[in-house]
Coordinates of N, CA and C in Angstrom, one line a residue:
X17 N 13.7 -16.2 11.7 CA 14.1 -15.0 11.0 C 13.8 -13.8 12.0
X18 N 15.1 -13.2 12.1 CA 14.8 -11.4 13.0 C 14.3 -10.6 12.5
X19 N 13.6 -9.6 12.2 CA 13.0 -9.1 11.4 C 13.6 -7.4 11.9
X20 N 14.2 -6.3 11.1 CA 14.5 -5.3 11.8 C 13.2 -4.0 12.1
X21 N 12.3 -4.3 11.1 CA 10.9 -3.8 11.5 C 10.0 -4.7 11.3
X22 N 9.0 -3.9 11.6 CA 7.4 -4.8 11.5 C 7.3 -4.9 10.1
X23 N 7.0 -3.8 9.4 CA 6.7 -3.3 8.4 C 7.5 -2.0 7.7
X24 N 7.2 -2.0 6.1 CA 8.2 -1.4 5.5 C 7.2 -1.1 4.2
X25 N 7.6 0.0 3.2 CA 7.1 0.2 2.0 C 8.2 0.5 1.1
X26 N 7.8 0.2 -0.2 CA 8.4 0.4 -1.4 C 7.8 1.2 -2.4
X27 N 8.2 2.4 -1.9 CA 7.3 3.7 -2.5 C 7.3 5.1 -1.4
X28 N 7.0 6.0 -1.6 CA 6.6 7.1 -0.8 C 5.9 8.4 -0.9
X29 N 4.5 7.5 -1.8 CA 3.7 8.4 -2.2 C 3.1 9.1 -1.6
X30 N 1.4 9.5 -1.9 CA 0.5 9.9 -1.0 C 0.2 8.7 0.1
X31 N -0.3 7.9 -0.9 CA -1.0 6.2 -0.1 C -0.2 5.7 0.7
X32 N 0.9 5.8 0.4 CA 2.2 5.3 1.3 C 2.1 6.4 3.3
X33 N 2.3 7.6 2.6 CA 2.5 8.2 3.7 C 0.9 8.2 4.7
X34 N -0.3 8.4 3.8 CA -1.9 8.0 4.5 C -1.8 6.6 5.5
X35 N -1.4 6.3 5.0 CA -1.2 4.6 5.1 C -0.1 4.7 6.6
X36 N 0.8 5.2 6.8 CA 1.8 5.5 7.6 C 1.1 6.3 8.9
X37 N 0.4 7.4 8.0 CA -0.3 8.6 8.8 C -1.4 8.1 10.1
X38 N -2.5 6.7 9.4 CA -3.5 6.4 10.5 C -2.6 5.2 11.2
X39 N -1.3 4.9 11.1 CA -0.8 3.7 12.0 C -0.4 4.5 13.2
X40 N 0.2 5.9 12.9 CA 1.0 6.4 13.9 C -0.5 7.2 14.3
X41 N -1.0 7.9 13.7 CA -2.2 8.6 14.4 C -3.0 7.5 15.7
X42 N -2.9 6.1 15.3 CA -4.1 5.0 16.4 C -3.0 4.7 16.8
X43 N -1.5 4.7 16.6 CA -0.8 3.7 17.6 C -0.7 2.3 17.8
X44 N -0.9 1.8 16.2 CA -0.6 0.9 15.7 C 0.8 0.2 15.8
X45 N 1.6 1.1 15.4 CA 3.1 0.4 15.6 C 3.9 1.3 15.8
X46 N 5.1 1.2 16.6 CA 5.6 2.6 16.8 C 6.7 3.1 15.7
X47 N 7.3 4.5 15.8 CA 7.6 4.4 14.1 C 8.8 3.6 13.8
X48 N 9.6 3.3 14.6 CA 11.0 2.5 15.3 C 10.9 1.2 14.2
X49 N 9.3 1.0 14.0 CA 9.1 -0.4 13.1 C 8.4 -0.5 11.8
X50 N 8.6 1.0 11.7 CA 8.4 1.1 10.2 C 9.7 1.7 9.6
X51 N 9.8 1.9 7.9 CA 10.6 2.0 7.2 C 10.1 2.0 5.9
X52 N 10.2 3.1 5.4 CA 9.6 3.6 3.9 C 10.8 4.2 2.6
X53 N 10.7 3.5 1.6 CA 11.9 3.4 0.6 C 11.3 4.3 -0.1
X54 N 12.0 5.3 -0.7 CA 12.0 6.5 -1.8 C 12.5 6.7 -2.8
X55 N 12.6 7.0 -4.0 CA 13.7 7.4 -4.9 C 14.5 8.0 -4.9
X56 N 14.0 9.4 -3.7 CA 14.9 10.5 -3.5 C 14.4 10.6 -1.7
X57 N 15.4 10.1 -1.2 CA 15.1 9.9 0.4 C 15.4 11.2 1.0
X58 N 14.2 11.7 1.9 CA 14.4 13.0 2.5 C 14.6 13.0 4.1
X59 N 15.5 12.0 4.6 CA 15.5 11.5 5.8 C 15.1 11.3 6.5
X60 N 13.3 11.6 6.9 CA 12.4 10.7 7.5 C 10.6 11.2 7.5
X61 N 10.2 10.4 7.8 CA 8.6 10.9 7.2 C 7.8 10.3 8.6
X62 N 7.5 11.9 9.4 CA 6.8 11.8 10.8 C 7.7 11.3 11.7
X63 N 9.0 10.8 11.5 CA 9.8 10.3 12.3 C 10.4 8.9 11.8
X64 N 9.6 8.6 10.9 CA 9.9 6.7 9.8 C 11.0 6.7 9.3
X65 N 11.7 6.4 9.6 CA 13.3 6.2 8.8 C 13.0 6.0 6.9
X66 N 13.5 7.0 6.5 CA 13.4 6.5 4.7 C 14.5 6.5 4.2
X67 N 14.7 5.5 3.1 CA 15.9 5.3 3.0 C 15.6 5.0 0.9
X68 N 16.3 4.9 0.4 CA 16.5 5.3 -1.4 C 16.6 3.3 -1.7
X69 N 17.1 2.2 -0.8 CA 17.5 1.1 -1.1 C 16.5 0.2 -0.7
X70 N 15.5 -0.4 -2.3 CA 14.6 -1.3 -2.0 C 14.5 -2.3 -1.3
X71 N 16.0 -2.5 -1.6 CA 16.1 -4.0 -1.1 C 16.4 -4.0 0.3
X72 N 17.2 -3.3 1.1 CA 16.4 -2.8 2.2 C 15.0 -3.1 2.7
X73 N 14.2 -2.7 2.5 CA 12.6 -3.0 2.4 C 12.7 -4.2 2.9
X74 N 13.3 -5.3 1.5 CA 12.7 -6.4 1.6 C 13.3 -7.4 2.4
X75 N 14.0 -7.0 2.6 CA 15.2 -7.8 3.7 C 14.9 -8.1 5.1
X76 N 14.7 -6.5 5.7 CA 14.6 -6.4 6.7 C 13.0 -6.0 7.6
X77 N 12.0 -6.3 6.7 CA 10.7 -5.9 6.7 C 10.0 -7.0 7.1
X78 N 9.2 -7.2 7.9 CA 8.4 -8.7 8.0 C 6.9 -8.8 7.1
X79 N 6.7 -7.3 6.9 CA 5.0 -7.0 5.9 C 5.9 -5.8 5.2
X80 N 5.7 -5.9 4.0 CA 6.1 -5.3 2.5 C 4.6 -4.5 2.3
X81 N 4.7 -3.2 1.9 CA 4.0 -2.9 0.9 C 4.2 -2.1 0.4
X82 N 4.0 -2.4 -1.1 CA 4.5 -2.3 -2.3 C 3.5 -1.0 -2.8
X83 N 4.2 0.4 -2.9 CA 2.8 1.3 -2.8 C 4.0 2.2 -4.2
X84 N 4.0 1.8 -5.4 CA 4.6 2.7 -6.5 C 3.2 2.0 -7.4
X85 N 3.5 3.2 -8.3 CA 2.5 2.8 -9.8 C 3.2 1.5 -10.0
X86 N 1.9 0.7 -11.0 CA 2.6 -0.1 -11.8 C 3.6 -0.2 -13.2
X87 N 3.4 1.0 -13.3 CA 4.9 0.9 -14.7 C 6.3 1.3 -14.1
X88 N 6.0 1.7 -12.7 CA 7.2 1.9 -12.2 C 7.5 0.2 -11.8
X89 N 6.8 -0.5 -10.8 CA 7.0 -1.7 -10.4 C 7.8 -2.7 -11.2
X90 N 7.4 -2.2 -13.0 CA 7.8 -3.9 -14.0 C 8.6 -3.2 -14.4
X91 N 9.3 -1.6 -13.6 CA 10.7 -1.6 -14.6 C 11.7 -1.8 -13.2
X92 N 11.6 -1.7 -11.9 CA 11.9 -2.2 -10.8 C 12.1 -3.0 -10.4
X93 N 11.1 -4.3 -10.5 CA 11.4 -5.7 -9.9 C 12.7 -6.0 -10.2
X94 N 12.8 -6.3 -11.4 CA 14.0 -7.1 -12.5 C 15.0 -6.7 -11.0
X95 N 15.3 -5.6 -10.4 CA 16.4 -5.7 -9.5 C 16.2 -6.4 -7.8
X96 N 14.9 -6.4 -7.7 CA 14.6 -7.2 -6.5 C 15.6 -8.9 -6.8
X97 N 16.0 -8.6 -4.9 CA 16.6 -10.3 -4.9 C 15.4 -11.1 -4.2
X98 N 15.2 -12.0 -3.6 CA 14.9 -13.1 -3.0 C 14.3 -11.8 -1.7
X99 N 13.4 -12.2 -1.6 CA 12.5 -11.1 0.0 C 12.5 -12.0 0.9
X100 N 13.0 -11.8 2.4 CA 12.7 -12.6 3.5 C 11.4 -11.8 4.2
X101 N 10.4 -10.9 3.8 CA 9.6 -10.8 4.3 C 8.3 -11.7 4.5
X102 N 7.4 -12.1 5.0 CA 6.5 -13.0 5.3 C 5.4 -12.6 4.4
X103 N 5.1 -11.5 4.2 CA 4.0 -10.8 3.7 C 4.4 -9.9 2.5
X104 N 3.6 -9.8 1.5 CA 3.8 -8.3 0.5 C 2.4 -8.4 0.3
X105 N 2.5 -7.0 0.5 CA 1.0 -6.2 0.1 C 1.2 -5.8 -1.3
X106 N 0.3 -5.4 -2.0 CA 0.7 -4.6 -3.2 C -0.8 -4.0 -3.1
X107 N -0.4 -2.8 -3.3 CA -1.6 -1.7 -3.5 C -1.6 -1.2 -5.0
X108 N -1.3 -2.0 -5.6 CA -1.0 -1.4 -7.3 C -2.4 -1.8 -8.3
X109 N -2.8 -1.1 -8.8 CA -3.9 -1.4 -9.5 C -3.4 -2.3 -10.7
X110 N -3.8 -3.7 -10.8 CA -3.4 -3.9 -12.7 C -2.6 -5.0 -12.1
X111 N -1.9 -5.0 -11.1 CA -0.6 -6.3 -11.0 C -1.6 -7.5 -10.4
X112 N -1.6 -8.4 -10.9 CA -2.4 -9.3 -10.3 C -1.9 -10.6 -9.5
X113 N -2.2 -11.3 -8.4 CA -1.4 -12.0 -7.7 C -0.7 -12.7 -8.3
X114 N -1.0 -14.1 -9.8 CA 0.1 -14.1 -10.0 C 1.6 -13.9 -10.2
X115 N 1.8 -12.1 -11.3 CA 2.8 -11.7 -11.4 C 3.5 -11.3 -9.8
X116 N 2.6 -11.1 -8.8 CA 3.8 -11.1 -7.8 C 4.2 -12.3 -7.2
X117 N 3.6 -13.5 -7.3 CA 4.1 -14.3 -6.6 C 5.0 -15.4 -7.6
X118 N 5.1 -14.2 -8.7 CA 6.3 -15.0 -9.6 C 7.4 -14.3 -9.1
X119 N 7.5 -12.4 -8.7 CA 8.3 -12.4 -7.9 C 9.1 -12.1 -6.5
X120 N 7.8 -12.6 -5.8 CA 7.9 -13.0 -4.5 C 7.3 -14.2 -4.0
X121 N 8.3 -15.6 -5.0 CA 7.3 -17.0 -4.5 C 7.3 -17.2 -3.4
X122 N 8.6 -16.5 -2.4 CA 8.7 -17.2 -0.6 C 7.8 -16.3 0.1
X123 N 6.8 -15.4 0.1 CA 6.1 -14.7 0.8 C 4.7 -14.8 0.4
X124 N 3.8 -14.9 1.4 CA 2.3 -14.5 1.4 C 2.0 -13.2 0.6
X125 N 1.3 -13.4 -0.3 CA 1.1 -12.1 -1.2 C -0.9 -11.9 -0.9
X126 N -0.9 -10.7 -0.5 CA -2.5 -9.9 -0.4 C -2.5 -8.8 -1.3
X127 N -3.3 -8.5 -2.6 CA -3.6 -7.8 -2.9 C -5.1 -6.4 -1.9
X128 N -4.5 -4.9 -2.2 CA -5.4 -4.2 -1.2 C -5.8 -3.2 -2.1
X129 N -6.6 -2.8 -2.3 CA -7.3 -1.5 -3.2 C -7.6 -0.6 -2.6
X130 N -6.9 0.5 -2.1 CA -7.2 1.4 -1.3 C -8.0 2.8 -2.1
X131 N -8.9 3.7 -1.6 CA -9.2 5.0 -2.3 C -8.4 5.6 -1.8
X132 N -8.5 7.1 -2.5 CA -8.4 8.8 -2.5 C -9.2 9.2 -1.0
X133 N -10.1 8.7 -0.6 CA -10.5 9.1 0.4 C -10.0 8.1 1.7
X134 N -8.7 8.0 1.6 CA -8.2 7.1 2.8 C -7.2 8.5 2.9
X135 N -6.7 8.8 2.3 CA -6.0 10.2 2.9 C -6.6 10.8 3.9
X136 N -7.7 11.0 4.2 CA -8.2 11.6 5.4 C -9.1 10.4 6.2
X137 N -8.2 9.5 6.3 CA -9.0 8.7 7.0 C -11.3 8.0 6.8
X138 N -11.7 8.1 5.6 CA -12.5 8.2 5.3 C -12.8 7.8 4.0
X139 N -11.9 6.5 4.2 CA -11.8 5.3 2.5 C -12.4 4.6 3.0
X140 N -12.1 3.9 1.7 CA -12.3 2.3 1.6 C -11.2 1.4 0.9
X141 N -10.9 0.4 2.1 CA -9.7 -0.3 1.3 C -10.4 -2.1 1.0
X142 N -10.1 -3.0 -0.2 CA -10.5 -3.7 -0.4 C -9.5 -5.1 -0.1
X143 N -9.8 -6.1 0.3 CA -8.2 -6.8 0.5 C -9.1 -7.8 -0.4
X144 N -7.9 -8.6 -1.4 CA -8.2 -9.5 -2.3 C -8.5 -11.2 -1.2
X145 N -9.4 -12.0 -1.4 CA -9.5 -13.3 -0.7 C -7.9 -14.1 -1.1
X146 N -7.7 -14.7 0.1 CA -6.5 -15.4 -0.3 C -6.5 -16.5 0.7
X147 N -6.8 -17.6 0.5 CA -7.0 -18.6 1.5 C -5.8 -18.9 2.0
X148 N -4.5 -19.0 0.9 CA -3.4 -19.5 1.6 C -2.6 -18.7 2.6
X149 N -3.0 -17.4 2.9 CA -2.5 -16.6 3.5 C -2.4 -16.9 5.0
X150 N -2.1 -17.4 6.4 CA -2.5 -17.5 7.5 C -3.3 -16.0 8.3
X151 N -4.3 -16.6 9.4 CA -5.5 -16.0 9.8 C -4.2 -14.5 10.1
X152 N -3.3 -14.8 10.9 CA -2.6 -14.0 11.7 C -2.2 -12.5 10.9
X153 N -2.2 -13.0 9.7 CA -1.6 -12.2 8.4 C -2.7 -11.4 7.8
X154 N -3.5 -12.1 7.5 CA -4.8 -11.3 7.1 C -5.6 -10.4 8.4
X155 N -5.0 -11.0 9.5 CA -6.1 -9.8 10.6 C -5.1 -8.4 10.5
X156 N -3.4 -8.7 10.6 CA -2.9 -7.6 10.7 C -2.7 -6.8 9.7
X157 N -3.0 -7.4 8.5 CA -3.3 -6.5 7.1 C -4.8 -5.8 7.0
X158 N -5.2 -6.3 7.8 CA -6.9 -5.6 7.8 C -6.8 -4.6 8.7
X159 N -6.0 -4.8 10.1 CA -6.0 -3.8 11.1 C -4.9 -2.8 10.5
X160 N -3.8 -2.5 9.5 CA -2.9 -1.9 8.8 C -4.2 -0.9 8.2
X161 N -5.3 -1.6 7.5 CA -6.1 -0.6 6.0 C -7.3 0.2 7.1
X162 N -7.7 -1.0 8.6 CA -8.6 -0.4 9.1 C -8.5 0.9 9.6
X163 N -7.5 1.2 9.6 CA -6.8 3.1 10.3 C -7.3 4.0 9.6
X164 N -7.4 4.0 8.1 CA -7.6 4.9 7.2 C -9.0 4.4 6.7
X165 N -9.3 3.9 7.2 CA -11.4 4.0 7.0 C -12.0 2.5 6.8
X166 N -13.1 2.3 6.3 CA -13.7 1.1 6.2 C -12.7 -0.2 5.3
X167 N -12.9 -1.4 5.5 CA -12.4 -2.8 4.7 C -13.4 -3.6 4.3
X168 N -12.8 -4.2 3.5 CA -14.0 -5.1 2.9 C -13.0 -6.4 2.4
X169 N -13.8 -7.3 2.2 CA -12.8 -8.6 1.0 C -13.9 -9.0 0.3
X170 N -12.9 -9.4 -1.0 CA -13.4 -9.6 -2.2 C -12.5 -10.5 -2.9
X171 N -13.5 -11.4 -4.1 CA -12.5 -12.5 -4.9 C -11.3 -11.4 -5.6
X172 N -10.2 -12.5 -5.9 CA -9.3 -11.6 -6.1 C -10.2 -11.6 -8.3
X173 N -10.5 -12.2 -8.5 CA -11.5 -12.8 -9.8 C -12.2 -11.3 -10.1
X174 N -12.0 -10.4 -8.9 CA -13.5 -8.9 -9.3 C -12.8 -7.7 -8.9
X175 N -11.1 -7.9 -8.6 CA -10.8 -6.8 -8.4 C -10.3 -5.7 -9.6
X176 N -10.4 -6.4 -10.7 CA -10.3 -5.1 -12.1 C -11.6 -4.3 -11.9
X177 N -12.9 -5.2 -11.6 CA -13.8 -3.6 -11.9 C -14.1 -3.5 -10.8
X178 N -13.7 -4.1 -9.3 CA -13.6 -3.4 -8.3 C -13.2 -2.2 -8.5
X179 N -11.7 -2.3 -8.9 CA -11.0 -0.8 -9.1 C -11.3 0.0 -9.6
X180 N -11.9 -0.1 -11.0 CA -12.8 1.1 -11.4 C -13.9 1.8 -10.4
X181 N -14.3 0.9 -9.9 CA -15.8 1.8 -9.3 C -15.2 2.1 -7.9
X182 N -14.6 1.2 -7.0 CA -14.2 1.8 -5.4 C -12.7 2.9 -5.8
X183 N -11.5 2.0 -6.5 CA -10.4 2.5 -6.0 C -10.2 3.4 -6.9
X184 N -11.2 4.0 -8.3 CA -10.7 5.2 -9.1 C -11.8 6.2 -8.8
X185 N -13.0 5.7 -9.3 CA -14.4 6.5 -8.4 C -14.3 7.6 -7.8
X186 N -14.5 7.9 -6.9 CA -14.1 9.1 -5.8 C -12.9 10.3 -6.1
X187 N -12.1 10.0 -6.9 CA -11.0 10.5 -7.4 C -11.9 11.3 -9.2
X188 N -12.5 10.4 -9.7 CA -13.5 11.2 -10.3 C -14.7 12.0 -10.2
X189 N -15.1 11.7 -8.9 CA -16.1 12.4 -8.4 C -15.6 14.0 -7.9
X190 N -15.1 13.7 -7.3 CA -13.8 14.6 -6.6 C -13.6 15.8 -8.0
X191 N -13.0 15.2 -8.9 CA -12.5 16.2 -10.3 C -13.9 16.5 -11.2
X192 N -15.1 15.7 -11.2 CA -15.9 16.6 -11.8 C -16.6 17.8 -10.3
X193 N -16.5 17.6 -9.4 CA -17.3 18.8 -8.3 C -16.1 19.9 -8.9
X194 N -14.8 19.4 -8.4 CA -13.9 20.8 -8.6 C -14.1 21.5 -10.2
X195 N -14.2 20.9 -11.3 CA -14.5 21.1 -12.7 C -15.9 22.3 -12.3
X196 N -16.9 21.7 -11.6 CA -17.8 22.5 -11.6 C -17.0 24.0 -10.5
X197 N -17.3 23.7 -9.6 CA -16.4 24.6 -8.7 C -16.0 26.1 -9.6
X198 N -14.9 25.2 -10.1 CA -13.9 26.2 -11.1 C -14.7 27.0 -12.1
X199 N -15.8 26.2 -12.7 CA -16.5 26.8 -13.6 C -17.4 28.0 -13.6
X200 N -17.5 27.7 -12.0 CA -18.4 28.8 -11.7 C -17.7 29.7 -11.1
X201 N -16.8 29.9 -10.4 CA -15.9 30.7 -10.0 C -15.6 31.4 -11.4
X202 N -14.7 31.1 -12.6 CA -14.8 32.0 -13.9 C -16.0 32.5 -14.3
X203 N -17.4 32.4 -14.1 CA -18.6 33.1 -14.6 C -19.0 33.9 -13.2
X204 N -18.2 33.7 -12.4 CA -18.5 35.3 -11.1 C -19.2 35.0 -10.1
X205 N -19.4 33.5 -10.1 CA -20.1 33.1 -9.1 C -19.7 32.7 -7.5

């Protein structure tokens, strides 16, 4: 199989573009081999070709990752065909490996829990254990999360309350400091 990039996303969030941001910042991959899918494509992101056609993504992508919420994902799939990609990531909180590898049975599926503090390079991303995955696949999905801060692995058996404490955490820490912040700023402080 030819592959027209290395890598590709389906989505074009914050995590998507963070995610994008420490490949091109270390020089990871050049952007020629990325490719990021949008709802509303604004012609390119840092130079990454984006384009509105998932299937796209999956076609011509050799590592997928799958970076939309999950209620957007189960009203989505239903139009995914058959992926020739080798790999799908999903950074989705809640989708658990087997719903994707019902639908993506021809590809290596890694679950990754990335934080709020990977935007500035200064997360933590979690990759789910997957033995069936090959070595080759798991190093380059770890050197993908390693750009934007620390990695770790974990059974994929602990990643619901992983998520609460690493991949929501910080994101609440974050809104009670600003809560205070704000509070004090209204009493003149």
């Amino acid at each position: 199989m030819q592959y027209r990039y290395k890598l590709g996303w389906i989505g074009c969030g914050n995590m998507a573009k963070a995610i994008a941001d420490g490949l091109l910042n270390h020089d990871i991959l050049p952007r020629e081999q990325m490719i990021l899918s949008a709802a509303h494509a604004k012609g390119d992101y840092r130079g990454i070709r984006v384009v509105t056609d998932n299937q796209t993504i999956l076609t011509e992508c050799e590592y997928v990752i799958l970076a939309v919420k999950p209620q957007i994902f189960h009203q989505i799939c239903d139009r995914f065909t058959a992926t020739q990609a080798r790999c799908v990531v999903s950074i989705m909180a809640g989708v658990g490996v087997d719903t994707l590898r019902r639908t993506f049975p021809n590809a290596h599926i890694l679950r990754v829990m990335p934080n709020t503090p990977c935007a500035v390079a200064k997360g933590m991303s979690v990759i789910s254990e997957n033995t069936d995955v090959p070595q080759e696949i798991n190093a380059f999905v770890h050197t993908i999360f390693a750009q934007i801060g620390e990695v770790a692995t974990l059974a994929e058996s602990q990643f619901h309350e992983m998520t609460a404490v690493s991949g929501s955490g910080p994101a609440y820490v974050y809104y009670f400091i600003r809560s205070m912040t704000d509070a004090a700023v209204r009493m003149g402080l």
